[in-house]
mmCIF file of C-alpha atoms in Angstrom:
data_model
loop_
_atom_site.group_PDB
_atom_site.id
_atom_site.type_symbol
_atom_site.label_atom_id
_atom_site.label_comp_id
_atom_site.label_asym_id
_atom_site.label_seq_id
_atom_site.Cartn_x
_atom_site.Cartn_y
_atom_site.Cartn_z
ATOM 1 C CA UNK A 1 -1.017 -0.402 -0.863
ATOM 2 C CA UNK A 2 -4.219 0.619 0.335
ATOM 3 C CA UNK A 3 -4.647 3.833 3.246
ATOM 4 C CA UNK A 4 -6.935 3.142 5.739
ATOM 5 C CA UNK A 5 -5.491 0.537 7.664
ATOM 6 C CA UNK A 6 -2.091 0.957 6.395
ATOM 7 C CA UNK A 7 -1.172 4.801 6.748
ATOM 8 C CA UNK A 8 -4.261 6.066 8.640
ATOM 9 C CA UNK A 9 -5.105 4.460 11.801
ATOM 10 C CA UNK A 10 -8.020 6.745 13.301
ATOM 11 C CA UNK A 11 -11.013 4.782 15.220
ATOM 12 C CA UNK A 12 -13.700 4.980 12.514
ATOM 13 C CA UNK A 13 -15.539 6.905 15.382
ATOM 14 C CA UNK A 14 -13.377 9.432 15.517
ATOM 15 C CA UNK A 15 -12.811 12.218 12.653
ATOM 16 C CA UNK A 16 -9.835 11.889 11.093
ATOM 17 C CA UNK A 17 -7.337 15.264 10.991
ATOM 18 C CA UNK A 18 -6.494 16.811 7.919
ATOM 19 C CA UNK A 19 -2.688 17.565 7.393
ATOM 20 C CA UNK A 20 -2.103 20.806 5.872
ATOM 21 C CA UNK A 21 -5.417 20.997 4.430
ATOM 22 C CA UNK A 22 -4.761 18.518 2.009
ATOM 23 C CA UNK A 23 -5.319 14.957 3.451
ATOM 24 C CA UNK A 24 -5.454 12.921 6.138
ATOM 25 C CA UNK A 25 -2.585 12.768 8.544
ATOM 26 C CA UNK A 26 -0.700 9.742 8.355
ATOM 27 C CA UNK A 27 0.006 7.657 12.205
ATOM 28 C CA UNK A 28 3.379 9.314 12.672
ATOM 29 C CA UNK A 29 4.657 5.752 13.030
ATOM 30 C CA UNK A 30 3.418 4.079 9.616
ATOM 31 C CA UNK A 31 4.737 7.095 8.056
ATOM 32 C CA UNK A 32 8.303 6.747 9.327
ATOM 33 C CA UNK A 33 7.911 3.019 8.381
ATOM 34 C CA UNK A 34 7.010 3.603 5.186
ATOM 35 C CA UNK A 35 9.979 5.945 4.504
ATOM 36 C CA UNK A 36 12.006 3.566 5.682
ATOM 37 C CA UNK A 37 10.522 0.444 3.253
ATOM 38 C CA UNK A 38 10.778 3.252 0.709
ATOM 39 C CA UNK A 39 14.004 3.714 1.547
ATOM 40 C CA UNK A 40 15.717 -0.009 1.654
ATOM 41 C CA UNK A 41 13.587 -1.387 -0.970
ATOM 42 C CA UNK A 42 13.474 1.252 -3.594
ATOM 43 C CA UNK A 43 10.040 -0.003 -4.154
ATOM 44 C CA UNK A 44 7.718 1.900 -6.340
ATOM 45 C CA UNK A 45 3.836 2.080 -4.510
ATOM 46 C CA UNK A 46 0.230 1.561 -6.603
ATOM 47 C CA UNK A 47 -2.649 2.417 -4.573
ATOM 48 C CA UNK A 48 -5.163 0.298 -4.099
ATOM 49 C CA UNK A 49 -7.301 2.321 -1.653
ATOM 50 C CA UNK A 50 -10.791 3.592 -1.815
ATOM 51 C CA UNK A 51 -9.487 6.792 -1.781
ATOM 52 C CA UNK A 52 -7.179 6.568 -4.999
ATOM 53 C CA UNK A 53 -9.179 8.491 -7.385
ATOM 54 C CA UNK A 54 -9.414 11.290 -4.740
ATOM 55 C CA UNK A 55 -5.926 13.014 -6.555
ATOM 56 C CA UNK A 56 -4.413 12.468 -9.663
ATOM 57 C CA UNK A 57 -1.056 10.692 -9.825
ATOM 58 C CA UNK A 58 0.545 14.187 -8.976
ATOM 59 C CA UNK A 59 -1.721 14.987 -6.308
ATOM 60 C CA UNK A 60 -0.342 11.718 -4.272
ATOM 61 C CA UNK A 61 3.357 12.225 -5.456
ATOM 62 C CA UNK A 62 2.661 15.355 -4.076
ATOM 63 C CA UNK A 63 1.193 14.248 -0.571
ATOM 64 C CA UNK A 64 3.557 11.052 -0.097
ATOM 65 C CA UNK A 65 6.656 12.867 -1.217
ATOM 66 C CA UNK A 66 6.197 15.726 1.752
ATOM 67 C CA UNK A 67 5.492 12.757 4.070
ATOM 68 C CA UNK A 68 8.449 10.282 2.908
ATOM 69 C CA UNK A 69 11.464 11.272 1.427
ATOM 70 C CA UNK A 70 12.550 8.392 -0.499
ATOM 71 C CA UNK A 71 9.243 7.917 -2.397
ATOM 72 C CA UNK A 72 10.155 7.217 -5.710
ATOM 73 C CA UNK A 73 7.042 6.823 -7.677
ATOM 74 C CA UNK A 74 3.638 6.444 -6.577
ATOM 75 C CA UNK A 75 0.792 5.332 -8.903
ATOM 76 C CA UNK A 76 -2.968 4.256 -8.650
ATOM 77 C CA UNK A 77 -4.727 0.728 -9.535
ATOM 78 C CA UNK A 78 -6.754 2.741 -11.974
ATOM 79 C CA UNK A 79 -3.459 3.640 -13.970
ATOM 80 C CA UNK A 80 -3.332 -0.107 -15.017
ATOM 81 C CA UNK A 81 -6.028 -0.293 -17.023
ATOM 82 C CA UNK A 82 -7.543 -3.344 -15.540
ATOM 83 C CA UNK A 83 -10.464 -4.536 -17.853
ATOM 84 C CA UNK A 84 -13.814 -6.039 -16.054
ATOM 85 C CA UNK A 85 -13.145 -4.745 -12.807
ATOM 86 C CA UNK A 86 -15.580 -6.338 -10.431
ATOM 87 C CA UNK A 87 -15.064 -3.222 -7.995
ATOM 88 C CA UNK A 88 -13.258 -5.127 -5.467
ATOM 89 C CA UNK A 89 -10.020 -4.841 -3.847
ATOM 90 C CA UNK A 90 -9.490 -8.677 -3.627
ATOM 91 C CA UNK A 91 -10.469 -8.759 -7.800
ATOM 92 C CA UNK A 92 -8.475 -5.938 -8.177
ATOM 93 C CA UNK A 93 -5.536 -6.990 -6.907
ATOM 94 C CA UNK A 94 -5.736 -10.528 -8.098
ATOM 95 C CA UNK A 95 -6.159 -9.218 -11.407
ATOM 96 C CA UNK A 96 -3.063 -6.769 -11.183
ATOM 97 C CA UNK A 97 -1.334 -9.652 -10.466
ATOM 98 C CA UNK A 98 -2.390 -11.839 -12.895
ATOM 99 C CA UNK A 99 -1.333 -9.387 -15.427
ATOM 100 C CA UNK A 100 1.731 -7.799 -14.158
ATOM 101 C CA UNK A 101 3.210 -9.517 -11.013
ATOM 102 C CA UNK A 102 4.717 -12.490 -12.749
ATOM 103 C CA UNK A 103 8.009 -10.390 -13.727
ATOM 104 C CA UNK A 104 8.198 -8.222 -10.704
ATOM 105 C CA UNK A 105 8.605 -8.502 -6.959
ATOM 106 C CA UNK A 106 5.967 -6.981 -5.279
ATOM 107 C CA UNK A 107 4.201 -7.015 -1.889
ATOM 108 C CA UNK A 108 0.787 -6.040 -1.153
ATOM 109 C CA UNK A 109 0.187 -3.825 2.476
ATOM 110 C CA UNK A 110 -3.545 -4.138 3.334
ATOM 111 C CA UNK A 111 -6.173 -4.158 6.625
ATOM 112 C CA UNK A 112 -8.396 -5.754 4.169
ATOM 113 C CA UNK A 113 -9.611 -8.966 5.954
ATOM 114 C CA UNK A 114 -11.704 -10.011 2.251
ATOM 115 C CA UNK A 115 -7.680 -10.197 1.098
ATOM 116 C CA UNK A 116 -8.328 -13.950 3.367
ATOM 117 C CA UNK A 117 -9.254 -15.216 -0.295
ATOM 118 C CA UNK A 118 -6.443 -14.248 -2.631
ATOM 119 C CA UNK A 119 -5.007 -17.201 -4.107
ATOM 120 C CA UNK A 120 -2.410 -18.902 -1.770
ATOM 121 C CA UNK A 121 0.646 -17.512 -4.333
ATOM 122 C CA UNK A 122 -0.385 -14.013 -4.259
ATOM 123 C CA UNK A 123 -1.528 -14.392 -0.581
ATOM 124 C CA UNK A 124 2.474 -15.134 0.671
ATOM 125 C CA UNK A 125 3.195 -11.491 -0.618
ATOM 126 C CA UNK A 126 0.065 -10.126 1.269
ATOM 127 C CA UNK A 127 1.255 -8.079 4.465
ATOM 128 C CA UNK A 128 -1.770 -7.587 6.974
ATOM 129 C CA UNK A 129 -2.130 -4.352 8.930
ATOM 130 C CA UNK A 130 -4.077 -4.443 11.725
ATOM 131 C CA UNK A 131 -6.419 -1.071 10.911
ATOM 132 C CA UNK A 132 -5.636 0.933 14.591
ATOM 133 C CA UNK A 133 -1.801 0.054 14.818
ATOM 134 C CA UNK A 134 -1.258 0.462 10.619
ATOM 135 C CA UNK A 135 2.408 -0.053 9.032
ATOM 136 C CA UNK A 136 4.242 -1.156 12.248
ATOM 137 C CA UNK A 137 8.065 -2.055 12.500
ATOM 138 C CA UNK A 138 7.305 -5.858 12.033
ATOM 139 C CA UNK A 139 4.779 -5.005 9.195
ATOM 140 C CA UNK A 140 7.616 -3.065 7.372
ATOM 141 C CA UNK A 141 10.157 -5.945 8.021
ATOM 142 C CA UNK A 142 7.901 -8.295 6.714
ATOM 143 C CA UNK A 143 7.136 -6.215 3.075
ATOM 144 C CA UNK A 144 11.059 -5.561 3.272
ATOM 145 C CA UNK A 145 11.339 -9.775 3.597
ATOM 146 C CA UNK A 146 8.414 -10.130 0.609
ATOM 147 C CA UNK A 147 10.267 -7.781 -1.892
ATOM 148 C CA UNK A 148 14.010 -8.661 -1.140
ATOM 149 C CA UNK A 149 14.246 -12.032 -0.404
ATOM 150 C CA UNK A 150 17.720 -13.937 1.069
ATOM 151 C CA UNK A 151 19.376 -15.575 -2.406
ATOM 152 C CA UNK A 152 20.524 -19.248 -1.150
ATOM 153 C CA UNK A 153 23.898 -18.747 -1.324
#
């Protein structure tokens, strides 16, 4: 999941408000969204933003756990020891995949317009945000659709 985009909507214009001194304030909206994916997925998040190596892993449980209560782990890209990195978010995430996403559901929640390339199999679990709105309701519903899918019955 990357930030901007996702959790932080601010115009780029515009500086961005610091909650509790800590980090950026979340749109109050993607926030409660993201509780609530949290919440009926049980869905564990990796960070894929720019601003991952900002904390350590305890620094974001820390930050996302005051924001969302049912946050259940949060980890970043970094922690997956991806060899070769090219340094971008579409390699990095298409190599996370590659290695790890074969045996797990997963959904990726990115503004990211460069994610346009990711092979069409990863690209079906690829949830756009549009960067001023962030995670809206249909954004969640759509990540909830991605990582639970309806079992033909």
């Amino acid at each position: 999941m990357d930030i901007d985009g996702v959790m932080v909507t601010t115009a780029s214009w515009r500086p961005e408000a610091l909650e509790q001194g800590e980090f950026y304030a979340f749109s109050p909206l993607a926030q409660q969204q993201l509780d609530w994916l949290l919440q009926y997925s049980e869905a564990h998040i990796i960070l894929t933003s720019t601003y991952r190596n900002r904390f350590s892993n305890e620094g974001w449980r820390k930050i996302f756990s005051e924001r969302c209560a049912h946050l259940q782990s949060i980890q970043v890209l970094d922690d997956f020891k991806l060899q070769n990195r090219q340094h971008s978010r579409l390699a990095d995430v298409t190599e996370w995949v590659r290695r790890y996403g074969a045996n797990t559901h997963y959904v990726i929640i990115d503004d990211d317009s460069a994610l346009e390339a990711l092979p069409p199999d990863i690209k079906t679990q690829w949830v756009r945000t549009m960067p001023k709105v962030g995670l809206d309701v249909e954004a969640a519903m759509e990540a909830l659709t991605i990582l639970r899918p309806v079992k033909p019955g």
